[in-house]
Structure formats: structure tokens, C-alpha cells
């Protein structure tokens, strides 16, 4: 793993002592981190290539943590969030968790509780990033198909036989077999079942061209 791909934890808290304490804890656990005193500072920072998460205080100057969570979602910035607060309540916790927060910790919290939540968040982000990378690669393969090959793929994964596809497209069965072979090779599918799974990941409608 290169330094750019290494996990990184971002901390936003207007309490300098809390930021320093969390950063020290993360360093002792072998985790890279970067701290900010306000949400706006974080937005000016470039997100790393590797897995990351955000330890976010609810009470911040300017925009509060819950509103910032919604702002990030609206902007399409996907990063796992762990909330920390000195005065949390049940409605606040429910709102945060329903919006996708990994954890909601009330100060003072146990160091291990925070580390466990961070590891959970980083593991989840690592899996999501891998899935996104795999999907991007799959889309690239699909885009390399010709329009006719995409058409054939859509009909194949809908369950049609070669002779049915040939009739539907007004071509010969041997031509369909050739297109089908090209589809399997370009999509790097070893079986029809795998091709169907790929179509599902690409969210292709049956028979989609």
C-alpha cells in the first residue's frame, strides 16, 4: 500500500484539546489523520486516494455537524462519519444514524470505542471504493462493445436462445454466435451466469441495447 492509498482519518472539532487528543490516539494506533477546527476547512481539503472517514463534532462554529452531514451528501461527497458530541440526545442520534452515520459517541467516550468505530468506517469505505472501482472497470468493458454487441448481450441475458435472437434481429444464428463470443471475450465473462451478474451490476434492463 502506497502512502497515498493508506487509510486517513479526518477530525473536525472546534476544541483544540480534543483534536490533539484524538490525533494522538490515532497516531498511537498507527493511523494517519488530519484535523480541522471548522467544517469549511475540511471542504477546502482534497480527499485522499485511499480509504478515509470523518470524526465529526456535532456542535461546530457556523454549520453544525448534522447539517454538514446533509451538505456532504447533497454534494455527492461519500465519506463514513462518526459523530462525537458533548450533549447528544436520542432524536439527534436517530437523525444522524438514519442519515448513514457509522457511530454516535457522547463525550467522554472510551478510546477503544472510537477506534473500533473508525476501523469499522475505514473497512466499509475500503469495500465501497473497491466496489466502485470494479463497477467502473465493468462499465469500461461494456462501453467497448459495439451497438450490435450490446444489443445481443441484452437479449442473451434476458434468456433468449441464439436462434431466437437471430430471428428477433433479422440475422443468422451463426452471426449471433460470433457477436455472443465477442461479448463474452470483451466482458471477460467465463459463463452465461457471470454475464447475467454483470448485466445486473450495470443495471441493464432485459433486452437493453
PDB file of C-alpha atoms in Angstrom:
ATOM      1  CA  UNK A   1       0.000   0.000   0.000  1.00  0.00           C
ATOM      2  CA  UNK A   2       1.435   3.352  -1.033  1.00  0.00           C
ATOM      3  CA  UNK A   3       1.218   6.385   1.290  1.00  0.00           C
ATOM      4  CA  UNK A   4      -1.480   7.857  -0.986  1.00  0.00           C
ATOM      5  CA  UNK A   5      -3.579   4.690  -0.602  1.00  0.00           C
ATOM      6  CA  UNK A   6      -3.105   4.422   3.182  1.00  0.00           C
ATOM      7  CA  UNK A   7      -6.215   4.990   5.336  1.00  0.00           C
ATOM      8  CA  UNK A   8      -6.698   8.500   6.665  1.00  0.00           C
ATOM      9  CA  UNK A   9      -8.942   9.872   9.397  1.00  0.00           C
ATOM     10  CA  UNK A  10     -10.226  13.444   9.280  1.00  0.00           C
ATOM     11  CA  UNK A  11     -11.262  15.098  12.531  1.00  0.00           C
ATOM     12  CA  UNK A  12     -13.456  18.215  12.747  1.00  0.00           C
ATOM     13  CA  UNK A  13     -13.834  19.675  16.225  1.00  0.00           C
ATOM     14  CA  UNK A  14     -13.612  23.290  17.365  1.00  0.00           C
ATOM     15  CA  UNK A  15     -11.990  22.171  20.632  1.00  0.00           C
ATOM     16  CA  UNK A  16      -8.220  22.223  20.031  1.00  0.00           C
ATOM     17  CA  UNK A  17      -7.526  19.985  23.045  1.00  0.00           C
ATOM     18  CA  UNK A  18      -9.993  17.369  21.747  1.00  0.00           C
ATOM     19  CA  UNK A  19      -8.442  17.477  18.278  1.00  0.00           C
ATOM     20  CA  UNK A  20      -4.978  16.995  19.753  1.00  0.00           C
ATOM     21  CA  UNK A  21      -6.149  14.127  21.970  1.00  0.00           C
ATOM     22  CA  UNK A  22      -7.839  12.286  19.104  1.00  0.00           C
ATOM     23  CA  UNK A  23      -4.865  12.822  16.806  1.00  0.00           C
ATOM     24  CA  UNK A  24      -2.547  11.406  19.480  1.00  0.00           C
ATOM     25  CA  UNK A  25      -4.809   8.378  19.896  1.00  0.00           C
ATOM     26  CA  UNK A  26      -4.875   7.774  16.160  1.00  0.00           C
ATOM     27  CA  UNK A  27      -1.103   8.101  15.897  1.00  0.00           C
ATOM     28  CA  UNK A  28      -0.648   5.522  18.651  1.00  0.00           C
ATOM     29  CA  UNK A  29      -2.920   3.189  16.657  1.00  0.00           C
ATOM     30  CA  UNK A  30      -0.829   3.691  13.521  1.00  0.00           C
ATOM     31  CA  UNK A  31      -3.453   5.762  11.709  1.00  0.00           C
ATOM     32  CA  UNK A  32      -2.801   8.890   9.657  1.00  0.00           C
ATOM     33  CA  UNK A  33      -5.006  11.852  10.472  1.00  0.00           C
ATOM     34  CA  UNK A  34      -5.689  15.484   9.717  1.00  0.00           C
ATOM     35  CA  UNK A  35      -7.636  17.845  11.950  1.00  0.00           C
ATOM     36  CA  UNK A  36      -9.793  20.917  11.336  1.00  0.00           C
ATOM     37  CA  UNK A  37     -11.465  23.451  13.598  1.00  0.00           C
ATOM     38  CA  UNK A  38     -14.423  24.034  11.274  1.00  0.00           C
ATOM     39  CA  UNK A  39     -16.341  22.235   8.549  1.00  0.00           C
ATOM     40  CA  UNK A  40     -15.395  24.812   5.921  1.00  0.00           C
ATOM     41  CA  UNK A  41     -11.710  23.985   6.392  1.00  0.00           C
ATOM     42  CA  UNK A  42     -12.394  20.345   5.595  1.00  0.00           C
ATOM     43  CA  UNK A  43     -14.171  21.241   2.362  1.00  0.00           C
ATOM     44  CA  UNK A  44     -11.047  23.008   1.117  1.00  0.00           C
ATOM     45  CA  UNK A  45      -9.033  19.832   1.660  1.00  0.00           C
ATOM     46  CA  UNK A  46      -8.563  17.267  -1.114  1.00  0.00           C
ATOM     47  CA  UNK A  47      -9.754  13.786  -0.185  1.00  0.00           C
ATOM     48  CA  UNK A  48      -7.098  11.059  -0.310  1.00  0.00           C
ATOM     49  CA  UNK A  49      -6.972   8.188  -2.793  1.00  0.00           C
ATOM     50  CA  UNK A  50      -7.275   5.556  -0.077  1.00  0.00           C
ATOM     51  CA  UNK A  51      -9.979   4.704   2.481  1.00  0.00           C
ATOM     52  CA  UNK A  52     -10.973   7.539   4.821  1.00  0.00           C
ATOM     53  CA  UNK A  53     -13.532   8.536   7.413  1.00  0.00           C
ATOM     54  CA  UNK A  54     -14.625  11.646   9.265  1.00  0.00           C
ATOM     55  CA  UNK A  55     -14.806  12.115  13.040  1.00  0.00           C
ATOM     56  CA  UNK A  56     -17.257  14.988  13.279  1.00  0.00           C
ATOM     57  CA  UNK A  57     -18.300  17.076  16.280  1.00  0.00           C
ATOM     58  CA  UNK A  58     -21.995  17.934  16.321  1.00  0.00           C
ATOM     59  CA  UNK A  59     -21.525  21.437  17.751  1.00  0.00           C
ATOM     60  CA  UNK A  60     -19.360  23.466  15.393  1.00  0.00           C
ATOM     61  CA  UNK A  61     -18.979  27.161  14.616  1.00  0.00           C
ATOM     62  CA  UNK A  62     -21.039  28.059  11.566  1.00  0.00           C
ATOM     63  CA  UNK A  63     -22.742  24.940  10.220  1.00  0.00           C
ATOM     64  CA  UNK A  64     -23.411  22.191  12.791  1.00  0.00           C
ATOM     65  CA  UNK A  65     -22.369  18.586  12.297  1.00  0.00           C
ATOM     66  CA  UNK A  66     -25.780  17.226  11.334  1.00  0.00           C
ATOM     67  CA  UNK A  67     -26.333  19.938   8.735  1.00  0.00           C
ATOM     68  CA  UNK A  68     -22.815  19.356   7.433  1.00  0.00           C
ATOM     69  CA  UNK A  69     -23.596  15.642   7.064  1.00  0.00           C
ATOM     70  CA  UNK A  70     -26.536  16.555   4.844  1.00  0.00           C
ATOM     71  CA  UNK A  71     -24.420  19.100   2.920  1.00  0.00           C
ATOM     72  CA  UNK A  72     -21.803  16.455   2.154  1.00  0.00           C
ATOM     73  CA  UNK A  73     -24.487  14.029   0.940  1.00  0.00           C
ATOM     74  CA  UNK A  74     -26.056  16.711  -1.267  1.00  0.00           C
ATOM     75  CA  UNK A  75     -22.635  17.438  -2.766  1.00  0.00           C
ATOM     76  CA  UNK A  76     -22.079  13.758  -3.517  1.00  0.00           C
ATOM     77  CA  UNK A  77     -19.142  13.508  -1.098  1.00  0.00           C
ATOM     78  CA  UNK A  78     -19.281   9.976   0.265  1.00  0.00           C
ATOM     79  CA  UNK A  79     -17.268   9.569   3.438  1.00  0.00           C
ATOM     80  CA  UNK A  80     -18.203   7.495   6.525  1.00  0.00           C
ATOM     81  CA  UNK A  81     -18.997   9.744   9.505  1.00  0.00           C
ATOM     82  CA  UNK A  82     -18.524   9.119  13.218  1.00  0.00           C
ATOM     83  CA  UNK A  83     -20.247  11.756  15.322  1.00  0.00           C
ATOM     84  CA  UNK A  84     -18.929  12.908  18.668  1.00  0.00           C
ATOM     85  CA  UNK A  85     -20.787  15.291  20.955  1.00  0.00           C
ATOM     86  CA  UNK A  86     -20.804  16.602  24.489  1.00  0.00           C
ATOM     87  CA  UNK A  87     -24.591  16.799  24.695  1.00  0.00           C
ATOM     88  CA  UNK A  88     -26.261  14.239  22.484  1.00  0.00           C
ATOM     89  CA  UNK A  89     -29.863  13.121  22.789  1.00  0.00           C
ATOM     90  CA  UNK A  90     -31.913  10.300  21.301  1.00  0.00           C
ATOM     91  CA  UNK A  91     -33.580  12.307  18.487  1.00  0.00           C
ATOM     92  CA  UNK A  92     -30.177  13.673  17.452  1.00  0.00           C
ATOM     93  CA  UNK A  93     -28.664  10.189  17.469  1.00  0.00           C
ATOM     94  CA  UNK A  94     -31.539   8.721  15.462  1.00  0.00           C
ATOM     95  CA  UNK A  95     -31.298  11.502  12.868  1.00  0.00           C
ATOM     96  CA  UNK A  96     -27.564  11.006  12.449  1.00  0.00           C
ATOM     97  CA  UNK A  97     -27.783   7.217  12.163  1.00  0.00           C
ATOM     98  CA  UNK A  98     -30.716   7.344   9.727  1.00  0.00           C
ATOM     99  CA  UNK A  99     -28.612   9.626   7.542  1.00  0.00           C
ATOM    100  CA  UNK A 100     -25.874   6.998   7.396  1.00  0.00           C
ATOM    101  CA  UNK A 101     -23.552   7.756  10.313  1.00  0.00           C
ATOM    102  CA  UNK A 102     -21.353   4.839  11.406  1.00  0.00           C
ATOM    103  CA  UNK A 103     -21.493   5.709  15.107  1.00  0.00           C
ATOM    104  CA  UNK A 104     -22.647   8.425  17.520  1.00  0.00           C
ATOM    105  CA  UNK A 105     -20.422   8.780  20.583  1.00  0.00           C
ATOM    106  CA  UNK A 106     -21.107  11.025  23.565  1.00  0.00           C
ATOM    107  CA  UNK A 107     -18.147  12.695  25.271  1.00  0.00           C
ATOM    108  CA  UNK A 108     -16.364  11.486  27.283  1.00  0.00           C
ATOM    109  CA  UNK A 109     -16.134   8.254  25.289  1.00  0.00           C
ATOM    110  CA  UNK A 110     -13.759   5.323  25.614  1.00  0.00           C
ATOM    111  CA  UNK A 111     -10.717   5.452  23.332  1.00  0.00           C
ATOM    112  CA  UNK A 112     -11.412   1.884  22.208  1.00  0.00           C
ATOM    113  CA  UNK A 113     -14.990   2.756  21.259  1.00  0.00           C
ATOM    114  CA  UNK A 114     -13.733   5.475  18.927  1.00  0.00           C
ATOM    115  CA  UNK A 115     -11.005   3.273  17.455  1.00  0.00           C
ATOM    116  CA  UNK A 116     -13.494   0.441  16.862  1.00  0.00           C
ATOM    117  CA  UNK A 117     -15.873   2.831  15.088  1.00  0.00           C
ATOM    118  CA  UNK A 118     -13.036   4.240  12.979  1.00  0.00           C
ATOM    119  CA  UNK A 119     -11.847   0.793  11.924  1.00  0.00           C
ATOM    120  CA  UNK A 120     -15.412  -0.158  11.009  1.00  0.00           C
ATOM    121  CA  UNK A 121     -15.746   3.033   8.964  1.00  0.00           C
ATOM    122  CA  UNK A 122     -12.412   2.541   7.178  1.00  0.00           C
ATOM    123  CA  UNK A 123     -13.182  -1.105   6.402  1.00  0.00           C
ATOM    124  CA  UNK A 124     -16.562  -0.098   4.976  1.00  0.00           C
ATOM    125  CA  UNK A 125     -15.035   2.681   2.878  1.00  0.00           C
ATOM    126  CA  UNK A 126     -12.342   0.311   1.601  1.00  0.00           C
ATOM    127  CA  UNK A 127     -15.000  -2.174   0.442  1.00  0.00           C
ATOM    128  CA  UNK A 128     -17.112   0.587  -1.157  1.00  0.00           C
ATOM    129  CA  UNK A 129     -14.122   2.004  -3.025  1.00  0.00           C
ATOM    130  CA  UNK A 130     -13.225  -1.450  -4.351  1.00  0.00           C
ATOM    131  CA  UNK A 131     -16.805  -1.997  -5.495  1.00  0.00           C
ATOM    132  CA  UNK A 132     -16.821   1.379  -7.245  1.00  0.00           C
ATOM    133  CA  UNK A 133     -13.512   0.580  -8.932  1.00  0.00           C
ATOM    134  CA  UNK A 134     -14.812  -2.807 -10.103  1.00  0.00           C
ATOM    135  CA  UNK A 135     -18.003  -1.225 -11.435  1.00  0.00           C
ATOM    136  CA  UNK A 136     -16.047   1.468 -13.298  1.00  0.00           C
ATOM    137  CA  UNK A 137     -13.933  -1.265 -14.920  1.00  0.00           C
ATOM    138  CA  UNK A 138     -17.079  -3.192 -15.843  1.00  0.00           C
ATOM    139  CA  UNK A 139     -18.644  -0.088 -17.413  1.00  0.00           C
ATOM    140  CA  UNK A 140     -15.468   0.466 -19.438  1.00  0.00           C
ATOM    141  CA  UNK A 141     -15.697  -3.075 -20.797  1.00  0.00           C
ATOM    142  CA  UNK A 142     -19.373  -2.604 -21.658  1.00  0.00           C
ATOM    143  CA  UNK A 143     -18.642   0.679 -23.448  1.00  0.00           C
ATOM    144  CA  UNK A 144     -16.080  -1.182 -25.588  1.00  0.00           C
ATOM    145  CA  UNK A 145     -18.894  -3.286 -27.090  1.00  0.00           C
ATOM    146  CA  UNK A 146     -20.320  -2.291 -30.442  1.00  0.00           C
ATOM    147  CA  UNK A 147     -24.000  -1.245 -30.547  1.00  0.00           C
ATOM    148  CA  UNK A 148     -24.927  -4.646 -32.024  1.00  0.00           C
ATOM    149  CA  UNK A 149     -22.909  -6.488 -29.374  1.00  0.00           C
ATOM    150  CA  UNK A 150     -24.727  -4.560 -26.638  1.00  0.00           C
ATOM    151  CA  UNK A 151     -27.995  -5.488 -28.289  1.00  0.00           C
ATOM    152  CA  UNK A 152     -27.029  -9.155 -28.384  1.00  0.00           C
ATOM    153  CA  UNK A 153     -25.836  -9.051 -24.761  1.00  0.00           C
ATOM    154  CA  UNK A 154     -29.155  -7.580 -23.643  1.00  0.00           C
ATOM    155  CA  UNK A 155     -31.085 -10.336 -25.395  1.00  0.00           C
ATOM    156  CA  UNK A 156     -28.731 -13.090 -24.181  1.00  0.00           C
ATOM    157  CA  UNK A 157     -29.054 -12.093 -20.515  1.00  0.00           C
ATOM    158  CA  UNK A 158     -32.839 -11.903 -20.920  1.00  0.00           C
ATOM    159  CA  UNK A 159     -32.750 -15.676 -21.511  1.00  0.00           C
ATOM    160  CA  UNK A 160     -33.218 -15.833 -25.283  1.00  0.00           C
ATOM    161  CA  UNK A 161     -31.588 -18.605 -27.324  1.00  0.00           C
ATOM    162  CA  UNK A 162     -29.276 -17.819 -30.239  1.00  0.00           C
ATOM    163  CA  UNK A 163     -31.905 -18.791 -32.812  1.00  0.00           C
ATOM    164  CA  UNK A 164     -34.496 -16.591 -31.074  1.00  0.00           C
ATOM    165  CA  UNK A 165     -32.062 -13.661 -31.051  1.00  0.00           C
ATOM    166  CA  UNK A 166     -31.275 -14.246 -34.726  1.00  0.00           C
ATOM    167  CA  UNK A 167     -34.976 -14.162 -35.597  1.00  0.00           C
ATOM    168  CA  UNK A 168     -35.532 -11.076 -33.443  1.00  0.00           C
ATOM    169  CA  UNK A 169     -32.643  -9.207 -35.073  1.00  0.00           C
ATOM    170  CA  UNK A 170     -33.271 -10.492 -38.566  1.00  0.00           C
ATOM    171  CA  UNK A 171     -29.849 -12.070 -38.896  1.00  0.00           C
ATOM    172  CA  UNK A 172     -28.332 -15.578 -38.972  1.00  0.00           C
ATOM    173  CA  UNK A 173     -27.701 -17.776 -35.950  1.00  0.00           C
ATOM    174  CA  UNK A 174     -24.002 -18.025 -36.822  1.00  0.00           C
ATOM    175  CA  UNK A 175     -23.737 -14.217 -36.785  1.00  0.00           C
ATOM    176  CA  UNK A 176     -25.366 -14.141 -33.353  1.00  0.00           C
ATOM    177  CA  UNK A 177     -22.871 -16.767 -32.131  1.00  0.00           C
ATOM    178  CA  UNK A 178     -19.994 -14.601 -33.352  1.00  0.00           C
ATOM    179  CA  UNK A 179     -21.391 -11.498 -31.617  1.00  0.00           C
ATOM    180  CA  UNK A 180     -22.025 -13.510 -28.484  1.00  0.00           C
ATOM    181  CA  UNK A 181     -18.433 -14.742 -28.491  1.00  0.00           C
ATOM    182  CA  UNK A 182     -17.196 -11.167 -28.833  1.00  0.00           C
ATOM    183  CA  UNK A 183     -19.403 -10.120 -25.908  1.00  0.00           C
ATOM    184  CA  UNK A 184     -18.099 -12.896 -23.651  1.00  0.00           C
ATOM    185  CA  UNK A 185     -14.486 -12.070 -24.541  1.00  0.00           C
ATOM    186  CA  UNK A 186     -14.764  -8.296 -24.195  1.00  0.00           C
ATOM    187  CA  UNK A 187     -16.765  -8.517 -20.950  1.00  0.00           C
ATOM    188  CA  UNK A 188     -14.312 -11.160 -19.649  1.00  0.00           C
ATOM    189  CA  UNK A 189     -17.223 -13.401 -18.688  1.00  0.00           C
ATOM    190  CA  UNK A 190     -16.481 -17.120 -18.271  1.00  0.00           C
ATOM    191  CA  UNK A 191     -20.124 -18.189 -18.283  1.00  0.00           C
ATOM    192  CA  UNK A 192     -23.641 -17.025 -19.073  1.00  0.00           C
ATOM    193  CA  UNK A 193     -24.339 -16.808 -15.344  1.00  0.00           C
ATOM    194  CA  UNK A 194     -21.413 -14.407 -14.917  1.00  0.00           C
ATOM    195  CA  UNK A 195     -22.611 -12.311 -17.857  1.00  0.00           C
ATOM    196  CA  UNK A 196     -26.070 -12.098 -16.269  1.00  0.00           C
ATOM    197  CA  UNK A 197     -24.475 -10.998 -12.989  1.00  0.00           C
ATOM    198  CA  UNK A 198     -22.521  -8.308 -14.831  1.00  0.00           C
ATOM    199  CA  UNK A 199     -25.690  -7.062 -16.522  1.00  0.00           C
ATOM    200  CA  UNK A 200     -27.285  -6.832 -13.086  1.00  0.00           C
ATOM    201  CA  UNK A 201     -24.373  -4.785 -11.759  1.00  0.00           C
ATOM    202  CA  UNK A 202     -24.659  -2.483 -14.766  1.00  0.00           C
ATOM    203  CA  UNK A 203     -28.424  -2.301 -14.138  1.00  0.00           C
ATOM    204  CA  UNK A 204     -29.183  -3.194 -17.730  1.00  0.00           C
ATOM    205  CA  UNK A 205     -32.852  -3.779 -18.443  1.00  0.00           C
ATOM    206  CA  UNK A 206     -33.592  -7.092 -20.217  1.00  0.00           C
ATOM    207  CA  UNK A 207     -33.098  -6.625 -23.925  1.00  0.00           C
ATOM    208  CA  UNK A 208     -31.474  -3.185 -23.416  1.00  0.00           C
ATOM    209  CA  UNK A 209     -29.430  -2.077 -26.408  1.00  0.00           C
TER     210      UNK A 209
END
